[in-house]
Coordinates of C-alpha atoms and ligand atoms in Angstrom, one line a residue:
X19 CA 24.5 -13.8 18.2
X20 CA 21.7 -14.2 15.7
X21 CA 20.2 -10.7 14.9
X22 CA 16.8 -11.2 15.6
X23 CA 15.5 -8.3 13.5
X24 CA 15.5 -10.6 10.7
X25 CA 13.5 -13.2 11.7
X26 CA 9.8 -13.6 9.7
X27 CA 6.8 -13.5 11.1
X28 CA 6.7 -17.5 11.7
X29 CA 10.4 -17.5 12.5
X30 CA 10.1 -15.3 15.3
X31 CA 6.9 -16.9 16.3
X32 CA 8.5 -20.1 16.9
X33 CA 11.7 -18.3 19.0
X34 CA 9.9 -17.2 21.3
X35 CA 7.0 -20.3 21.6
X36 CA 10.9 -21.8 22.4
X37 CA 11.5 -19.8 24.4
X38 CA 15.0 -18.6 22.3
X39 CA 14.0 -15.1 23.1
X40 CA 11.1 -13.1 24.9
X41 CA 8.8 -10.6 23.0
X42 CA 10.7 -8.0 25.2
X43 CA 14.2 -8.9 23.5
X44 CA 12.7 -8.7 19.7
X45 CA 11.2 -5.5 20.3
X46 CA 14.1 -3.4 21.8
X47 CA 16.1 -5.2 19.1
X48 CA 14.1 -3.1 16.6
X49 CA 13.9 0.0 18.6
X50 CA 17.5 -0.1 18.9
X51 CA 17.8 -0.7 15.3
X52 CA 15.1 2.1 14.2
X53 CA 17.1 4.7 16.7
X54 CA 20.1 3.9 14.5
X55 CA 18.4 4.5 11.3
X56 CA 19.3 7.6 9.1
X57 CA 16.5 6.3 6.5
X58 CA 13.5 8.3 7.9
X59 CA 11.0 5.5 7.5
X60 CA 9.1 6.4 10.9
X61 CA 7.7 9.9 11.6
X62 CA 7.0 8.2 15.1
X63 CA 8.4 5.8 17.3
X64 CA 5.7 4.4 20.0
X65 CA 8.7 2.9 22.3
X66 CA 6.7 3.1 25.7
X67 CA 3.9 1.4 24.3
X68 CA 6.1 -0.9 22.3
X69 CA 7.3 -2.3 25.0
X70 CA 4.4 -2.4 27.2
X71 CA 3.1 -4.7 24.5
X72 CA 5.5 -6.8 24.3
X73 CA 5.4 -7.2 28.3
X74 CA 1.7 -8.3 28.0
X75 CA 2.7 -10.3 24.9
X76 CA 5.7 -12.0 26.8
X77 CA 3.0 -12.8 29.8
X78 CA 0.3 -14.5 27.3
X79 CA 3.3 -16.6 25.6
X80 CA 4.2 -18.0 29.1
X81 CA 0.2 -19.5 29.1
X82 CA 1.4 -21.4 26.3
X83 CA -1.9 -20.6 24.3
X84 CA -0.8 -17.3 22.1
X85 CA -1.7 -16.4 18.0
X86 CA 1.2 -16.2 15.2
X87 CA 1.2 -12.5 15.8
X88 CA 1.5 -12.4 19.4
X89 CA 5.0 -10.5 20.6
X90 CA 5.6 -9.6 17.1
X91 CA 6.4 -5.8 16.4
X92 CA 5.5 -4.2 13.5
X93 CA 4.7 -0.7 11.7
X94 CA 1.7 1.3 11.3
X95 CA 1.3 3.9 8.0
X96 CA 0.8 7.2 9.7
X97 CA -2.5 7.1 8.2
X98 CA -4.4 4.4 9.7
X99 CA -5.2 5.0 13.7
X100 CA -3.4 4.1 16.7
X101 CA -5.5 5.4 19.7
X102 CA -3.6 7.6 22.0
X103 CA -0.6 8.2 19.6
X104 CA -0.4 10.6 17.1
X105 CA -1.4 10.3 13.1
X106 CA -0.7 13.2 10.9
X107 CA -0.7 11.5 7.6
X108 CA 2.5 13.0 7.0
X109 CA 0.7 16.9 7.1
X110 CA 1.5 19.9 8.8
X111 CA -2.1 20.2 9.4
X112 CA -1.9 17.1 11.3
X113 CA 1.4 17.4 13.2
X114 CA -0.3 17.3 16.4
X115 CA -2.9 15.7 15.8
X116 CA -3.6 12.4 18.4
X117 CA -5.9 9.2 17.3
X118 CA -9.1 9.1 19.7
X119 CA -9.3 5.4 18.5
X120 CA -7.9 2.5 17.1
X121 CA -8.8 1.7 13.4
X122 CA -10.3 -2.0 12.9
X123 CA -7.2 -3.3 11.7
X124 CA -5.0 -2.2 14.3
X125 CA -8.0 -3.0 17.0
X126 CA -7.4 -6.8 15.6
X127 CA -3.6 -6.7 15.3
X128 CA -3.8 -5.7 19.4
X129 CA -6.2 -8.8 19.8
X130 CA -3.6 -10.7 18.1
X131 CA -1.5 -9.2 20.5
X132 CA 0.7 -7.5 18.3
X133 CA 3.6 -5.2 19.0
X134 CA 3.6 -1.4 17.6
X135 CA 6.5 0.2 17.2
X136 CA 5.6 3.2 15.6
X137 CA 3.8 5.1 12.4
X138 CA 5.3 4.9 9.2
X139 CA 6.5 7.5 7.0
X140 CA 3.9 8.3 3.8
X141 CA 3.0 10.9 1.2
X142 CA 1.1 13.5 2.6
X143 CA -2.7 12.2 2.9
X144 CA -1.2 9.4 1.1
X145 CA -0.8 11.5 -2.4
X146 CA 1.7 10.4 -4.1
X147 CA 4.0 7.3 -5.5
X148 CA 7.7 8.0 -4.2
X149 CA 6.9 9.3 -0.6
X150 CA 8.7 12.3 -1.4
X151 CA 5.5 14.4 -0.9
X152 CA 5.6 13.7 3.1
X153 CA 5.6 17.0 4.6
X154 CA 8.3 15.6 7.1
X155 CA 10.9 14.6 4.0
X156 CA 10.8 11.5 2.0
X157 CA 12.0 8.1 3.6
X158 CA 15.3 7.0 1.6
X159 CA 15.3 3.5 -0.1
X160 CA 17.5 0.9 2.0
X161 CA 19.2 -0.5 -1.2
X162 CA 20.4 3.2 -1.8
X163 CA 19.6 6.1 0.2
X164 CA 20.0 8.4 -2.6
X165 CA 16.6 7.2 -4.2
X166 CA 12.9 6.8 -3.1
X167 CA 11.2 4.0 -1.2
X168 CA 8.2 4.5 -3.6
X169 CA 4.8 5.9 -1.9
X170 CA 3.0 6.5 -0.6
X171 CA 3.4 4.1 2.1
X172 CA 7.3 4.5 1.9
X173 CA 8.5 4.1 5.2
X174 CA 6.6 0.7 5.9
X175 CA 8.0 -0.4 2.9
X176 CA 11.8 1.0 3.9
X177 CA 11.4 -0.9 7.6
X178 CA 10.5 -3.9 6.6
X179 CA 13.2 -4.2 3.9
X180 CA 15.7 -2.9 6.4
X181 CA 14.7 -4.7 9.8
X182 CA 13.2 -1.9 11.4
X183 CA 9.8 -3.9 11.4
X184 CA 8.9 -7.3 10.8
X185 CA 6.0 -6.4 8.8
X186 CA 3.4 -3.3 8.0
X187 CA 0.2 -2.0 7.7
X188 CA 0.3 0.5 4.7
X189 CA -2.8 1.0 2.4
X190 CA -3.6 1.1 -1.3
X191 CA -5.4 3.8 -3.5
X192 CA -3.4 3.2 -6.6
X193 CA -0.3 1.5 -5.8
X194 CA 0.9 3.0 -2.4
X195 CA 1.7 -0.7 -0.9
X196 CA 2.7 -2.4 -4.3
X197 CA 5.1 0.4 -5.4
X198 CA 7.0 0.8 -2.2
X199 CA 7.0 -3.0 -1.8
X200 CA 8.7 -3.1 -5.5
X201 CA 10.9 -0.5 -5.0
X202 CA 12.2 -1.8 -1.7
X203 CA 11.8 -5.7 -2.4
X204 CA 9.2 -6.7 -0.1
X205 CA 6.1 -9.0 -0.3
X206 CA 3.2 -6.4 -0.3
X207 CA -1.1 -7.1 -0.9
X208 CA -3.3 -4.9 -2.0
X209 CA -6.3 -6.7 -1.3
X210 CA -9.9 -6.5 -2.8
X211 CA -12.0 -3.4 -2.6
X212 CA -14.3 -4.3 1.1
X213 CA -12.1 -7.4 1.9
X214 CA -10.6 -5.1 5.0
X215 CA -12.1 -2.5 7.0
X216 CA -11.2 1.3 6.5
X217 CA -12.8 2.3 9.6
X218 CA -9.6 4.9 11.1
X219 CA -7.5 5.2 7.8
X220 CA -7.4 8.7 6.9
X221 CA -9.6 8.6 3.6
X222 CA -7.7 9.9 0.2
X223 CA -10.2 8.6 -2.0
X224 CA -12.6 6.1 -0.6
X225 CA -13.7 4.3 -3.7
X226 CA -10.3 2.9 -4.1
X227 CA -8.9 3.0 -0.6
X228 CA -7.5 -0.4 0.9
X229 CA -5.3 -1.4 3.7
X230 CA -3.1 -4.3 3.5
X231 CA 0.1 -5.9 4.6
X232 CA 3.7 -5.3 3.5
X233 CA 5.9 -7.9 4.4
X234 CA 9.2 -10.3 4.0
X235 CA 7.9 -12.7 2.3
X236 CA 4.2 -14.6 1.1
X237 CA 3.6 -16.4 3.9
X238 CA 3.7 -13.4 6.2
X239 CA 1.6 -11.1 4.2
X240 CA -0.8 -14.3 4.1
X241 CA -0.7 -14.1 8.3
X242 CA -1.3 -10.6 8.7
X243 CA -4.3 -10.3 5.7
X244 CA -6.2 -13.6 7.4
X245 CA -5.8 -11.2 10.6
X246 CA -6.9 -8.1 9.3
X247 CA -9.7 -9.0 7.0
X248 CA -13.6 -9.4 7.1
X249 CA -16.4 -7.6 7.7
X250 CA -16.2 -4.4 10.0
X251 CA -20.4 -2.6 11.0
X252 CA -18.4 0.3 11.2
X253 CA -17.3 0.3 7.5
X254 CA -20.3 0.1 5.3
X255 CA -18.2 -1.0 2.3
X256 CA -16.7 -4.2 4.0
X257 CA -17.9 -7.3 3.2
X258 CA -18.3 -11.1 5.0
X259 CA -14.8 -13.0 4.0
X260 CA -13.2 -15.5 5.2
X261 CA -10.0 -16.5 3.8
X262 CA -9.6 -19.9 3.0
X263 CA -6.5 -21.5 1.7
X264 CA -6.3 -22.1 -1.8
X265 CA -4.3 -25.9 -3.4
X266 CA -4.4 -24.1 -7.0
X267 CA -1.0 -24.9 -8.7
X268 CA 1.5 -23.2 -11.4
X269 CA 0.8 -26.5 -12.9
X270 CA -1.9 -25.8 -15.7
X271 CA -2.9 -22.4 -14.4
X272 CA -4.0 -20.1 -16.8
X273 CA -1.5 -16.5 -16.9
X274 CA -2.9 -13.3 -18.6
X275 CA -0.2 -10.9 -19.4
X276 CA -2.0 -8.0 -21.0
X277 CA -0.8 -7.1 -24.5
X278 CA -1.4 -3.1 -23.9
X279 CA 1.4 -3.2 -21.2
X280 CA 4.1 -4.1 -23.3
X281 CA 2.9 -2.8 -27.1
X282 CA 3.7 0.8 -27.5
X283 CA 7.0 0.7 -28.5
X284 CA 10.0 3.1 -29.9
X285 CA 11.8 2.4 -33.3
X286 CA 14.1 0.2 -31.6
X287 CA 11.6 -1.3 -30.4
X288 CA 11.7 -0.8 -26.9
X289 CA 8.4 -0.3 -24.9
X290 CA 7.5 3.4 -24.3
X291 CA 7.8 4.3 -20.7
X292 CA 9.4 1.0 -19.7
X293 CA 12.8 0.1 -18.6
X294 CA 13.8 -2.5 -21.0
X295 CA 15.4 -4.4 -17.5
X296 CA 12.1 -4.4 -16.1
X297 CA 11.0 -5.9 -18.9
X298 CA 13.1 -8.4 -18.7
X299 CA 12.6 -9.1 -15.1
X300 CA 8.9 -9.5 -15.7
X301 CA 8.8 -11.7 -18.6
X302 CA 11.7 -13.8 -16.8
X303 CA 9.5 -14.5 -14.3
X304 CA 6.3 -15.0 -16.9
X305 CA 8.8 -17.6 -18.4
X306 CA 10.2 -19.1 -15.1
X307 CA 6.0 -20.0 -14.2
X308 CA 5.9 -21.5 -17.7
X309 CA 8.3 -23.8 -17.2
X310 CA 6.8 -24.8 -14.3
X311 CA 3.6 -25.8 -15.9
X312 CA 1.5 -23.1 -16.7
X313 CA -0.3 -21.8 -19.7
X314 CA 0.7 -18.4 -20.8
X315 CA -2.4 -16.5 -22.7
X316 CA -2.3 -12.5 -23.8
X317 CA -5.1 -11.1 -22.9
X318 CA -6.4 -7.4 -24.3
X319 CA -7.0 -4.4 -21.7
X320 CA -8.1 -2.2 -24.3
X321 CA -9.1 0.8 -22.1
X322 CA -5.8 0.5 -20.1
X323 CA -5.1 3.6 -21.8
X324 CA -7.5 5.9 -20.5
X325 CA -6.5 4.3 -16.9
X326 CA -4.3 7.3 -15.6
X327 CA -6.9 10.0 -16.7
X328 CA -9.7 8.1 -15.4
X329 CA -8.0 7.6 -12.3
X330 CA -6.6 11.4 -11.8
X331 CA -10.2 12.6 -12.0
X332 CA -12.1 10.5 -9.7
X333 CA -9.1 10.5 -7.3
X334 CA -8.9 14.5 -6.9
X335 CA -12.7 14.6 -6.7
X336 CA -13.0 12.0 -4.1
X337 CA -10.0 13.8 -2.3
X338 CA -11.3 17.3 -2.3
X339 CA -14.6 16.3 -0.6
X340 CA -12.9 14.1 2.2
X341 CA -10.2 16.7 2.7
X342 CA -13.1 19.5 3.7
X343 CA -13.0 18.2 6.9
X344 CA -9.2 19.6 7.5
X345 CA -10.6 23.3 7.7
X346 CA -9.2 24.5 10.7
X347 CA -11.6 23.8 13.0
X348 CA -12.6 20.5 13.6
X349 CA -8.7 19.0 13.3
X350 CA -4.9 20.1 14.0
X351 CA -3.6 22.9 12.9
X352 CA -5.9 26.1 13.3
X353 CA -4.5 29.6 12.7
X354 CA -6.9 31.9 14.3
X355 CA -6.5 35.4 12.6
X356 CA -9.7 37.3 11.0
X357 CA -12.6 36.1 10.2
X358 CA -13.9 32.9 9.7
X359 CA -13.3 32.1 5.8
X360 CA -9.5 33.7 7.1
X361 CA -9.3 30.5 9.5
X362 CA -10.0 28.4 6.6
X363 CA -7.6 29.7 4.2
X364 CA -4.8 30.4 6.3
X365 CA -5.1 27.1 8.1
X366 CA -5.2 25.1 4.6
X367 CA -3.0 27.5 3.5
X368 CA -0.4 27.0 5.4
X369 CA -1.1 23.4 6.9
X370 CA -1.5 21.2 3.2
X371 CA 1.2 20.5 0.7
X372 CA 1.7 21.7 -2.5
X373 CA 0.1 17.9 -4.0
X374 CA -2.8 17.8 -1.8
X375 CA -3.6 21.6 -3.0
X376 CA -3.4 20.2 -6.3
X377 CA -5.8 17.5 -5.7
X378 CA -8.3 19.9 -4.1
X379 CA -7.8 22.5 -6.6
X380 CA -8.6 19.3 -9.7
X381 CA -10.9 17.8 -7.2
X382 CA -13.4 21.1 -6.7
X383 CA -13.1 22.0 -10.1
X384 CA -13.8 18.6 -11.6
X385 CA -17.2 18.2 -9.7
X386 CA -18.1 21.9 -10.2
X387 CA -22.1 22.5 -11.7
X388 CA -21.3 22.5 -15.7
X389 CA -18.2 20.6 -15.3
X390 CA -19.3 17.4 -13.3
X391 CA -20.9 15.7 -16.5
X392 CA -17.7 16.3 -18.7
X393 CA -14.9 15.1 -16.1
X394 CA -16.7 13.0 -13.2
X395 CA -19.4 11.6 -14.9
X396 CA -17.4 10.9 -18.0
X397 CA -14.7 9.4 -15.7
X398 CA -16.9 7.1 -13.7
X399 CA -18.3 5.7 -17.3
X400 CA -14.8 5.0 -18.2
X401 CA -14.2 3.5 -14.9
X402 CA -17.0 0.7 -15.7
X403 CA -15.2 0.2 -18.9
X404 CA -12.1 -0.9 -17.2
X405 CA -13.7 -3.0 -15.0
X406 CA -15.3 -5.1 -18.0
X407 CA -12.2 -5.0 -19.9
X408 CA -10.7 -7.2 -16.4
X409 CA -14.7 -9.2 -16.4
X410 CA -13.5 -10.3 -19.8
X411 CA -10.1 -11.5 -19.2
X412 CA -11.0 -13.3 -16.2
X413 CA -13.1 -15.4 -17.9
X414 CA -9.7 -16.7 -19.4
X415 CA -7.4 -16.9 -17.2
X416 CA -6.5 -17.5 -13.7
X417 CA -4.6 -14.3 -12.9
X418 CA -2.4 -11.8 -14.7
X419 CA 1.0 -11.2 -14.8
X420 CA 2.7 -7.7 -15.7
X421 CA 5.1 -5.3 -13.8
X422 CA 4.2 -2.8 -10.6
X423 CA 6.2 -0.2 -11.6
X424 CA 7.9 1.1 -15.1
X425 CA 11.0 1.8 -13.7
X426 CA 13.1 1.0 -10.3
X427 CA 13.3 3.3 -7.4
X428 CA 14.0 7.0 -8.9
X429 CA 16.6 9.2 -7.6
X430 CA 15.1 11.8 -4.5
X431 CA 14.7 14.8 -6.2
X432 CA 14.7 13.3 -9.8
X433 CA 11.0 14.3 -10.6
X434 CA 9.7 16.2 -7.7
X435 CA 9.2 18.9 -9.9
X436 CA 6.9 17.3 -12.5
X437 CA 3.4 15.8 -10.8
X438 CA 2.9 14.4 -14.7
X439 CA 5.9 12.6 -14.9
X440 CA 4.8 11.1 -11.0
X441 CA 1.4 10.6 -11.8
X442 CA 3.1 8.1 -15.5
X443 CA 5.1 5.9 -12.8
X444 CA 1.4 4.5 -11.7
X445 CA 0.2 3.4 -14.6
X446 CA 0.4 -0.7 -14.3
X447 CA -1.2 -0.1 -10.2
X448 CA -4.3 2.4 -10.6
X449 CA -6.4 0.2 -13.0
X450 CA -6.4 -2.7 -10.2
X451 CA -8.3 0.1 -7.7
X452 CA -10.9 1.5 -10.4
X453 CA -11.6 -2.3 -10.9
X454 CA -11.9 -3.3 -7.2
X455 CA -9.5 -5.8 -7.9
X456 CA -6.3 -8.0 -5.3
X457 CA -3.1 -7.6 -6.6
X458 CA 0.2 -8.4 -5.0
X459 CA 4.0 -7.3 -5.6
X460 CA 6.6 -9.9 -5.4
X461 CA 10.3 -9.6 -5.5
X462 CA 11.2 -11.0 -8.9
X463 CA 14.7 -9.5 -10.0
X464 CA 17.2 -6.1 -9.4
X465 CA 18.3 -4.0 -11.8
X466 CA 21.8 -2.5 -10.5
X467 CA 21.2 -2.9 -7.0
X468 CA 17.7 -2.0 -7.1
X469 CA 15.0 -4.4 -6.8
X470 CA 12.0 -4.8 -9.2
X471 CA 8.4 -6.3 -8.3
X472 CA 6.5 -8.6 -10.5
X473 CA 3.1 -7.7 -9.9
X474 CA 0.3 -10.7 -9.9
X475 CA -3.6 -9.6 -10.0
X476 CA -6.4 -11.8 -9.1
X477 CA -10.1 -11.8 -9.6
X478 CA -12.5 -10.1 -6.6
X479 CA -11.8 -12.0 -3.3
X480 CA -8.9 -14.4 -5.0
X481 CA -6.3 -13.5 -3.0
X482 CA -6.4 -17.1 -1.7
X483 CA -5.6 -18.0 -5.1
X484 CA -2.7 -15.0 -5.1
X485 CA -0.8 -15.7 -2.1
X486 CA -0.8 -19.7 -3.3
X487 CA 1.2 -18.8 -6.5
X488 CA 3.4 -16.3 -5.5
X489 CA 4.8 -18.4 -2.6
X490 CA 5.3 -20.7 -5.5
X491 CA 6.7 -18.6 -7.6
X492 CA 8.9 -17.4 -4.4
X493 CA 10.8 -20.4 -4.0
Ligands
LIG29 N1 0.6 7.3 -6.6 C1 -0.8 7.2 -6.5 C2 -1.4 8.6 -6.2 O1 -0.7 9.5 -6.1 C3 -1.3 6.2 -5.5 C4 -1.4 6.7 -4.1 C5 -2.0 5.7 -3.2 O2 -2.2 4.5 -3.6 N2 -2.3 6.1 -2.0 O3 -2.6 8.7 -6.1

């Protein structure tokens, strides 16, 4: 009997418009499968409204008129809204916390008819790139449960590489769907900055925040972003988009692969802070697209370097003023004892992480009178540089090539704790999100076991232009 778990979007799409199986039988597949697990990719399971989905969704596929995502189950980062079910961001302040509403995205995914299964495992408030800083323990990797899925959105990442979802919503502030998507060898897209609504994602740091969809392979994530994107009233930073496909070709297309990435090398001339096997992976794949027709061209980044400090500034300080909100009073956890500043401090206290408190700690101090020109400021000028520095090459070249991640999945427990060394791993992801830019990870090689994403960036609102060569570069 076929195991119907690992069916893709458009296969399982066309089982059940054949009626092979009902949206009722692919569902209890994956909740049986997700009961199984031991790989702690879901901090909730929504079974009873799984299924009642997949009732209505089994009902609209008998009219004969139903879309590609109709009966389909999927996962939901425990960031990003499901009304009536609960969304804790992975937080002990949140642990009880229940969505009032459905965020856009999901709102259109249950249009689509779409089946939830339940909220994925993350870093707390998203914070992090190895999902270990979920304040319900980290989600193991499915190609070996002794290392990470890669955050933050680790457990959408985990259940779609291990059949416990046919695809995922997870969302993007500096590489939380590309790095779990490379660590766990999944298809995931950031997309541009206002090409999908936010409206009911928890906000980490909303200059940067994205939602987008992890999946098996290109053409799914291509499905589920045409569904989710486009302009949302209720999010002032989304903008009009349509998606149209794109006939663009590896034949004569014009690759950047940024010199920065891969110049800083040792005396044996290995790049610093890259695995030599990534490396490999990564300009095996530059080669394979050569061979195929297109034009390789380095390209210069020169202000790649200031990336990670540019990016831990503006990050924190964007963090600490959305995080104000989580004070005890208006959400989750509230320890009434003493006065009122005693509610807030023993409520933060003992409801945020040791990583968030970080972030707020940087955040306040960062933005602080006397302090705000010489951190913020000077970050938000630096920002503007790295966005000129991508301006520039794109006037060059199509997209660019370069890796998502430095290294494969790390060990649980291998850096947990040094935040620097944590903060190192994003450095090919973060500059994408200062410059508002699409960028996908695709499966490209393994390196013992584990696998390694190739990560392809595109100009504002190119994803078109994305998804059309990585499905070529796919098969
Ligand atoms: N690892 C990065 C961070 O910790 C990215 C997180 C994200 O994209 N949400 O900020």
């Amino acid at each position: 009997m076929q195991d119907l778990t690992e069916l893709t979007i458009k296969q399982a799409h066309e089982g059940l418009k054949n009626k092979d199986f009902t949206s009722v039988d692919l569902t209890k597949a994956y909740l049986e499968k997700i009961k199984k697990s031991d790989l702690n990719a879901y901090l909730s399971i929504t079974e009873d409204l799984a299924l009642e989905e997949a009732r209505k969704a089994d009902e609209k596929i008998k009219t004969g008129e139903f879309s590609i995502l109709c009966g389909i189950p999927c996962a939901i980062k425990d960031a990003i809204m499901v009304e009536g079910q609960k969304c804790t961001a992975a937080s002990k302040i949140l642990e009880n916390y229940v969505a009032p509403y459905d965020a856009t995205v999901v709102k259109k995914l249950k249009e689509a008819g779409a089946v939830i299964l339940g909220k994925g495992n993350t870093d707390e408030f998203t914070m992090g790139g190895s999902g270990e800083n979920s304040a319900f323990g980290a989600t193991k990797n499915p190609h070996d449960k002794t290392r990470v899925a890669g955050g933050s959105s680790s457990g959408p990442g985990a259940a779609v590489a291990a059949n416990e979802a046919c695809y995922a919503l997870g969302s993007d502030t500096g590489g939380s769907i590309r790095m779990p998507s490379s660590n766990c060898g999944i298809v995931g897209l950031k997309p541009t900055y206002g090409a999908v609504s936010r409206y009911g994602l928890i906000a980490h740091a909303s200059s940067l925040d994205q939602i987008g969809p992890m999946a098996k392979n290109v053409e799914d994530c291509k499905i589920i972003f045409e569904a989710i994107c486009g302009k949302d009233s209720k999010d002032a930073t989304s903008v009009d988009y349509k998606f149209e496909e794109s006939d663009i070709n590896l034949k004569g297309l014009k690759i950047g692969v940024p010199k920065e990435y891969f110049a800083l090398r040792h005396g044996s001339g290995q790049v610093k802070g890259l695995d030599p096997e990534v490396e490999k992976i990564v300009k095996d794949a530059i080669k394979k697209a050569k061979e195929a027709g297109a034009e390789i061209k380095e390209i210069s980044l020169p202000n790649a370097e200031f990336a990670l400090a540019c990016y831990y500034i503006i990050v924190p300080c964007e963090a600490s003023a959305n995080l104000a909100r989580f004070d005890g009073i208006r959400y989750g956890l509230s320890e009434q004892d003493g006065n009122l500043l005693d509610v807030y401090l023993k409520s933060r206290g003992k409801g945020l992480g040791p990583e968030v408190k970080r972030r707020i700690l940087i955040g306040t101090y960062a933005l602080s009178s006397g302090y705000y020109d010489a951190y913020y400021k000077k970050a938000q000028e630096v920002r503007q540089l790295i966005k000129q520095d991508f301006a520039k090459a794109f006037e060059k070249v199509d997209l660019i090539f370069c890796p998502v991640s430095p290294v494969p999945a790390i060990k649980i427990g291998e850096k947990t704790d040094d935040p620097l060394a944590n903060y190192l791993m994003d450095i090919y992801t973060i500059s994408v999100n200062l410059a508002g830019l699409p960028a996908l990870s695709l499966p490209a090689g393994k390196v013992g076991g584990l696998p390694v994403g190739l990560q392809i960036i595109g100009n504002h609102f190119q994803e078109n232009k994305i998804l059309s060569i990585a499905s070529q570069m796919e098969s």
